[in-house]
Amino acid sequence: MFQIAREHKGFSKQIFLLAKNELIKKYKGAIIGPFWAVVKPLFTLFVYWFAFDIGLRKAGAVHVIMEDGTDLGTYSRFLFMLVGFIPWFFIQDSILQGSRAIILNKQFVTKVSFPVSTIMTFTQVARLYVHLFLSLMMYIFLIFVGGTVNGVQGGIAPSVYNLQYFFYTPLMFAFFLVFIWSAAPMAAFSRDFENMIISIMSGVFWLSGIVYDTYSLDDPLRRIMLVNPITFFANGYRNTFIYNRWFWQYPTEFIIVMIEFVILIALGIFNYNRLRKKLPDVL
């Protein structure tokens, strides 16, 4: 851990500059450039809005009842999905792009003296730029357009619960950053590992609480879903923007995610320390 911290010392400016260049490089040659990073998720949300609010208007709202019996109300399907999709876009790109961070930036490993751990960091910061912009657009949409809550159509007023965004977002950033400490070096060593991650992402989406309410599932499936960190962050954003609940009101989920976070840190440090010196030869 201290080794990784030392590698970041004095590189903060470079990290933010490289994060910006990461977006520019990815969309080089496109007229609107990095804005494609926003257009793609916006188009996805438009398709879901049209499907559930226009085409399948009677597909049914989402009635959320917590495990302890607390009734959180009924929400239109698109409103429920919108708030869950915003963290999902960040998580998906963090896993897919973060796992390929070293492969796509191997020049920093093989040709120049550059701390390898900072490659994962600036890749993750680039994802964060996009996430912050999408979050702002979502928040404006919720305030001025909103959706149907308990049968009432209209915008959702800002509340003190929205401040939890500044808890969930840094935690989500750190959680998947330590994940790619392991994933990026392993993907650089094995294309099979990279292909495995790409293959399972579609399944991960449907096994997470992005498009359905995990609290409504029957036991033991509902309890099994508690170990899915993606579900934790999707529900966390809903708690922040539409449920109006504090994260400490469901301690079990929070404790499980923090245990997983500690395990990921340990695995990330172990794999990074084990593989980083061999990366130049492999690449």
CSV table of C-alpha atoms in Angstrom, one decimal:
chain,number,residue,atom,x,y,z
A,1,MET,CA,0.0,0.0,0.0
A,2,PHE,CA,2.8,2.4,0.9
A,3,GLN,CA,4.5,1.5,-2.4
A,4,ILE,CA,1.4,2.5,-4.4
A,5,ALA,CA,1.1,5.7,-2.4
A,6,ARG,CA,4.8,6.5,-3.1
A,7,GLU,CA,4.2,5.9,-6.8
A,8,HIS,CA,1.4,8.5,-6.8
A,9,LYS,CA,3.5,11.1,-4.9
A,10,GLY,CA,4.3,14.0,-7.2
A,11,PHE,CA,2.1,12.6,-10.1
A,12,SER,CA,-1.2,14.2,-9.3
A,13,LYS,CA,-1.0,16.8,-12.1
A,14,GLN,CA,0.0,14.2,-14.6
A,15,ILE,CA,-2.8,11.9,-13.5
A,16,PHE,CA,-5.5,14.5,-14.3
A,17,LEU,CA,-3.9,15.5,-17.5
A,18,LEU,CA,-3.6,11.9,-18.7
A,19,ALA,CA,-7.2,11.3,-17.7
A,20,LYS,CA,-8.3,14.1,-20.0
A,21,ASN,CA,-6.0,12.8,-22.8
A,22,GLU,CA,-7.5,9.3,-22.2
A,23,LEU,CA,-10.9,10.6,-23.3
A,24,ILE,CA,-9.4,12.6,-26.2
A,25,LYS,CA,-7.4,9.7,-27.4
A,26,LYS,CA,-10.3,7.2,-27.3
A,27,TYR,CA,-12.5,9.4,-29.5
A,28,LYS,CA,-9.7,10.9,-31.7
A,29,GLY,CA,-11.0,11.7,-35.2
A,30,ALA,CA,-14.6,12.1,-34.1
A,31,ILE,CA,-16.2,15.4,-34.7
A,32,ILE,CA,-17.7,15.7,-31.2
A,33,GLY,CA,-14.7,13.9,-29.6
A,34,PRO,CA,-15.0,12.9,-25.9
A,35,PHE,CA,-18.7,13.8,-25.9
A,36,TRP,CA,-19.3,10.4,-27.4
A,37,ALA,CA,-18.6,9.1,-23.9
A,38,VAL,CA,-21.9,10.8,-22.9
A,39,VAL,CA,-23.9,10.3,-26.1
A,40,LYS,CA,-23.8,6.5,-25.8
A,41,PRO,CA,-25.3,6.2,-22.3
A,42,LEU,CA,-27.8,9.0,-23.1
A,43,PHE,CA,-29.0,7.0,-26.2
A,44,THR,CA,-29.3,3.9,-24.0
A,45,LEU,CA,-31.4,5.8,-21.5
A,46,PHE,CA,-33.5,7.2,-24.4
A,47,VAL,CA,-34.3,3.7,-25.6
A,48,TYR,CA,-35.3,2.6,-22.1
A,49,TRP,CA,-37.4,5.7,-21.6
A,50,PHE,CA,-39.2,5.1,-25.0
A,51,ALA,CA,-39.7,1.4,-24.2
A,52,PHE,CA,-41.1,1.7,-20.7
A,53,ASP,CA,-42.7,5.2,-20.6
A,54,ILE,CA,-44.1,5.2,-24.2
A,55,GLY,CA,-44.2,1.7,-25.7
A,56,LEU,CA,-44.8,-0.3,-22.6
A,57,ARG,CA,-46.5,2.3,-20.5
A,58,LYS,CA,-48.6,-0.4,-18.7
A,59,ALA,CA,-45.6,-2.6,-18.0
A,60,GLY,CA,-46.0,-1.7,-14.4
A,61,ALA,CA,-44.4,0.6,-11.9
A,62,VAL,CA,-41.9,-0.5,-9.2
A,63,HIS,CA,-43.3,-0.9,-5.7
A,64,VAL,CA,-40.4,-0.9,-3.2
A,65,ILE,CA,-40.8,-2.6,0.2
A,66,MET,CA,-37.8,-3.0,2.3
A,67,GLU,CA,-36.8,-6.1,4.1
A,68,ASP,CA,-38.0,-4.7,7.4
A,69,GLY,CA,-41.4,-4.0,5.9
A,70,THR,CA,-40.9,-0.3,5.3
A,71,ASP,CA,-42.9,0.8,2.3
A,72,LEU,CA,-40.8,3.2,0.2
A,73,GLY,CA,-43.6,3.9,-2.3
A,74,THR,CA,-44.3,3.2,-6.0
A,75,TYR,CA,-42.0,4.6,-8.8
A,76,SER,CA,-42.4,4.7,-12.5
A,77,ARG,CA,-40.2,2.1,-14.2
A,78,PHE,CA,-38.0,4.5,-16.1
A,79,LEU,CA,-37.4,6.7,-13.0
A,80,PHE,CA,-36.3,3.7,-11.1
A,81,MET,CA,-34.0,2.5,-13.9
A,82,LEU,CA,-32.6,5.9,-14.6
A,83,VAL,CA,-31.1,6.3,-11.2
A,84,GLY,CA,-29.7,2.8,-11.2
A,85,PHE,CA,-28.2,3.1,-14.7
A,86,ILE,CA,-26.0,6.2,-13.8
A,87,PRO,CA,-23.7,4.2,-11.4
A,88,TRP,CA,-23.9,1.2,-13.8
A,89,PHE,CA,-22.4,3.1,-16.7
A,90,PHE,CA,-19.5,4.1,-14.5
A,91,ILE,CA,-19.0,0.5,-13.1
A,92,GLN,CA,-19.2,-1.1,-16.5
A,93,ASP,CA,-16.6,1.2,-18.0
A,94,SER,CA,-14.4,0.9,-14.9
A,95,ILE,CA,-14.4,-2.9,-15.2
A,96,LEU,CA,-14.0,-3.1,-19.0
A,97,GLN,CA,-11.7,-0.2,-19.7
A,98,GLY,CA,-9.9,-0.5,-16.3
A,99,SER,CA,-9.0,-4.1,-17.0
A,100,ARG,CA,-7.4,-3.0,-20.3
A,101,ALA,CA,-5.7,0.0,-18.8
A,102,ILE,CA,-2.2,-1.4,-18.9
A,103,ILE,CA,-2.6,-3.0,-22.3
A,104,LEU,CA,-3.8,0.2,-23.9
A,105,ASN,CA,-1.1,2.3,-22.2
A,106,LYS,CA,1.8,-0.1,-22.4
A,107,GLN,CA,4.1,2.6,-23.6
A,108,PHE,CA,4.2,4.0,-20.1
A,109,VAL,CA,5.4,0.6,-18.9
A,110,THR,CA,7.9,-0.4,-21.6
A,111,LYS,CA,9.4,2.9,-22.8
A,112,VAL,CA,9.4,5.4,-20.0
A,113,SER,CA,9.9,5.4,-16.2
A,114,PHE,CA,6.3,5.8,-15.1
A,115,PRO,CA,4.6,4.3,-12.0
A,116,VAL,CA,2.4,1.5,-13.2
A,117,SER,CA,-0.2,2.0,-10.5
A,118,THR,CA,-0.9,5.5,-11.7
A,119,ILE,CA,-2.0,4.1,-15.1
A,120,MET,CA,-5.0,2.5,-13.4
A,121,THR,CA,-5.7,5.7,-11.5
A,122,PHE,CA,-5.8,8.1,-14.5
A,123,THR,CA,-7.9,5.6,-16.4
A,124,GLN,CA,-10.4,5.6,-13.5
A,125,VAL,CA,-10.3,9.4,-13.3
A,126,ALA,CA,-11.3,9.6,-17.0
A,127,ARG,CA,-14.3,7.4,-16.2
A,128,LEU,CA,-15.1,9.7,-13.3
A,129,TYR,CA,-15.2,12.8,-15.5
A,130,VAL,CA,-18.0,11.2,-17.6
A,131,HIS,CA,-19.8,10.0,-14.5
A,132,LEU,CA,-19.9,13.4,-12.9
A,133,PHE,CA,-21.3,14.9,-16.1
A,134,LEU,CA,-24.0,12.2,-16.4
A,135,SER,CA,-24.9,12.6,-12.7
A,136,LEU,CA,-25.4,16.3,-13.2
A,137,MET,CA,-27.6,15.7,-16.2
A,138,MET,CA,-29.6,13.1,-14.2
A,139,TYR,CA,-30.0,15.5,-11.3
A,140,ILE,CA,-31.3,18.3,-13.5
A,141,PHE,CA,-33.7,15.8,-15.1
A,142,LEU,CA,-35.0,14.6,-11.7
A,143,ILE,CA,-35.7,18.2,-10.6
A,144,PHE,CA,-37.4,19.6,-13.7
A,145,VAL,CA,-38.9,16.4,-15.2
A,146,GLY,CA,-38.8,13.7,-12.6
A,147,GLY,CA,-41.3,10.9,-12.9
A,148,THR,CA,-44.3,9.2,-11.3
A,149,VAL,CA,-44.0,8.7,-7.6
A,150,ASN,CA,-47.0,7.2,-5.7
A,151,GLY,CA,-49.2,8.1,-8.7
A,152,VAL,CA,-48.1,11.8,-8.8
A,153,GLN,CA,-46.2,13.0,-11.9
A,154,GLY,CA,-43.6,15.7,-11.5
A,155,GLY,CA,-40.1,16.8,-10.5
A,156,ILE,CA,-38.4,15.6,-7.4
A,157,ALA,CA,-37.3,18.4,-5.1
A,158,PRO,CA,-33.7,18.5,-3.8
A,159,SER,CA,-33.3,17.1,-0.3
A,160,VAL,CA,-30.6,16.7,2.3
A,161,TYR,CA,-30.4,13.0,1.3
A,162,ASN,CA,-28.8,14.1,-2.0
A,163,LEU,CA,-25.6,14.9,0.0
A,164,GLN,CA,-25.0,11.1,0.2
A,165,TYR,CA,-23.8,11.4,-3.4
A,166,PHE,CA,-20.5,12.6,-2.0
A,167,PHE,CA,-20.3,9.4,0.0
A,168,TYR,CA,-21.4,6.8,-2.6
A,169,THR,CA,-19.4,8.2,-5.6
A,170,PRO,CA,-15.9,8.3,-3.9
A,171,LEU,CA,-16.6,4.9,-2.4
A,172,MET,CA,-17.6,3.5,-5.8
A,173,PHE,CA,-14.5,5.1,-7.4
A,174,ALA,CA,-12.2,3.6,-4.8
A,175,PHE,CA,-13.9,0.2,-4.8
A,176,PHE,CA,-13.4,-0.4,-8.5
A,177,LEU,CA,-10.0,1.3,-8.6
A,178,VAL,CA,-8.7,-1.4,-6.2
A,179,PHE,CA,-10.5,-4.0,-8.3
A,180,ILE,CA,-8.5,-3.0,-11.4
A,181,TRP,CA,-5.3,-3.1,-9.3
A,182,SER,CA,-5.8,-6.9,-9.8
A,183,ALA,CA,-7.6,-7.0,-13.1
A,184,ALA,CA,-5.4,-4.8,-15.2
A,185,PRO,CA,-2.1,-6.7,-14.5
A,186,MET,CA,-3.8,-10.1,-14.9
A,187,ALA,CA,-5.4,-9.0,-18.2
A,188,ALA,CA,-1.9,-7.9,-19.4
A,189,PHE,CA,-0.6,-11.4,-18.7
A,190,SER,CA,-3.6,-13.3,-20.1
A,191,ARG,CA,-6.0,-12.5,-22.9
A,192,ASP,CA,-8.2,-15.2,-21.6
A,193,PHE,CA,-8.8,-13.2,-18.4
A,194,GLU,CA,-9.6,-10.1,-20.5
A,195,ASN,CA,-12.0,-12.1,-22.6
A,196,MET,CA,-13.6,-13.7,-19.6
A,197,ILE,CA,-14.4,-10.2,-18.1
A,198,ILE,CA,-16.0,-9.1,-21.4
A,199,SER,CA,-18.0,-12.3,-21.6
A,200,ILE,CA,-19.5,-12.1,-18.1
A,201,MET,CA,-20.4,-8.4,-18.1
A,202,SER,CA,-23.8,-9.0,-19.7
A,203,GLY,CA,-24.7,-11.6,-17.1
A,204,VAL,CA,-23.4,-9.3,-14.3
A,205,PHE,CA,-25.9,-6.6,-15.5
A,206,TRP,CA,-28.9,-8.9,-15.2
A,207,LEU,CA,-27.7,-10.3,-11.9
A,208,SER,CA,-27.6,-6.8,-10.4
A,209,GLY,CA,-30.4,-4.6,-9.3
A,210,ILE,CA,-30.3,-2.2,-12.2
A,211,VAL,CA,-33.6,-2.9,-13.8
A,212,TYR,CA,-35.5,-4.6,-11.0
A,213,ASP,CA,-36.0,-4.2,-7.2
A,214,THR,CA,-33.8,-6.7,-5.3
A,215,TYR,CA,-35.7,-6.0,-2.1
A,216,SER,CA,-38.8,-7.6,-3.6
A,217,LEU,CA,-37.1,-10.9,-4.2
A,218,ASP,CA,-37.9,-13.9,-2.0
A,219,ASP,CA,-35.4,-15.3,0.4
A,220,PRO,CA,-32.7,-16.7,0.1
A,221,LEU,CA,-32.2,-14.9,-3.2
A,222,ARG,CA,-32.8,-11.5,-1.7
A,223,ARG,CA,-30.1,-12.2,0.9
A,224,ILE,CA,-27.7,-13.5,-1.8
A,225,MET,CA,-28.1,-10.2,-3.7
A,226,LEU,CA,-26.7,-8.4,-0.7
A,227,VAL,CA,-23.2,-9.6,-1.6
A,228,ASN,CA,-23.4,-7.9,-5.0
A,229,PRO,CA,-21.6,-4.6,-4.7
A,230,ILE,CA,-23.1,-3.3,-7.9
A,231,THR,CA,-26.6,-3.7,-6.4
A,232,PHE,CA,-25.3,-1.8,-3.3
A,233,PHE,CA,-24.3,1.2,-5.4
A,234,ALA,CA,-27.5,1.1,-7.6
A,235,ASN,CA,-29.7,1.0,-4.5
A,236,GLY,CA,-27.4,3.6,-2.8
A,237,TYR,CA,-28.1,6.1,-5.6
A,238,ARG,CA,-31.8,5.4,-5.4
A,239,ASN,CA,-31.6,6.0,-1.6
A,240,THR,CA,-29.9,9.3,-2.4
A,241,PHE,CA,-32.2,10.6,-5.0
A,242,ILE,CA,-35.6,9.0,-4.8
A,243,TYR,CA,-36.0,6.8,-1.7
A,244,ASN,CA,-34.8,9.5,0.8
A,245,ARG,CA,-33.0,7.1,3.1
A,246,TRP,CA,-29.6,7.2,4.8
A,247,PHE,CA,-27.0,4.5,4.2
A,248,TRP,CA,-26.8,3.7,7.9
A,249,GLN,CA,-30.5,2.6,7.8
A,250,TYR,CA,-29.4,-0.7,6.2
A,251,PRO,CA,-26.2,-1.6,8.0
A,252,THR,CA,-26.0,-5.2,6.7
A,253,GLU,CA,-25.5,-4.2,3.1
A,254,PHE,CA,-22.9,-1.6,4.1
A,255,ILE,CA,-20.9,-3.9,6.3
A,256,ILE,CA,-20.9,-6.6,3.5
A,257,VAL,CA,-19.6,-4.1,0.9
A,258,MET,CA,-16.9,-2.8,3.3
A,259,ILE,CA,-15.7,-6.4,4.0
A,260,GLU,CA,-15.5,-7.0,0.2
A,261,PHE,CA,-13.6,-3.7,-0.1
A,262,VAL,CA,-11.0,-4.7,2.4
A,263,ILE,CA,-10.6,-8.1,0.6
A,264,LEU,CA,-10.3,-6.4,-2.8
A,265,ILE,CA,-7.6,-4.1,-1.3
A,266,ALA,CA,-5.6,-7.1,-0.1
A,267,LEU,CA,-6.0,-8.9,-3.4
A,268,GLY,CA,-5.1,-5.8,-5.4
A,269,ILE,CA,-2.0,-5.1,-3.4
A,270,PHE,CA,-0.9,-8.8,-3.6
A,271,ASN,CA,-1.5,-9.1,-7.4
A,272,TYR,CA,0.0,-5.7,-8.2
A,273,ASN,CA,3.1,-6.3,-6.2
A,274,ARG,CA,3.5,-9.8,-7.6
A,275,LEU,CA,3.1,-8.9,-11.2
A,276,ARG,CA,4.3,-5.3,-11.7
A,277,LYS,CA,8.0,-6.0,-12.1
A,278,LYS,CA,7.3,-8.7,-14.8
A,279,LEU,CA,5.0,-6.4,-16.9
A,280,PRO,CA,7.7,-4.8,-19.1
A,281,ASP,CA,8.9,-8.2,-20.2
A,282,VAL,CA,5.4,-9.5,-20.9
A,283,LEU,CA,4.3,-6.4,-22.8
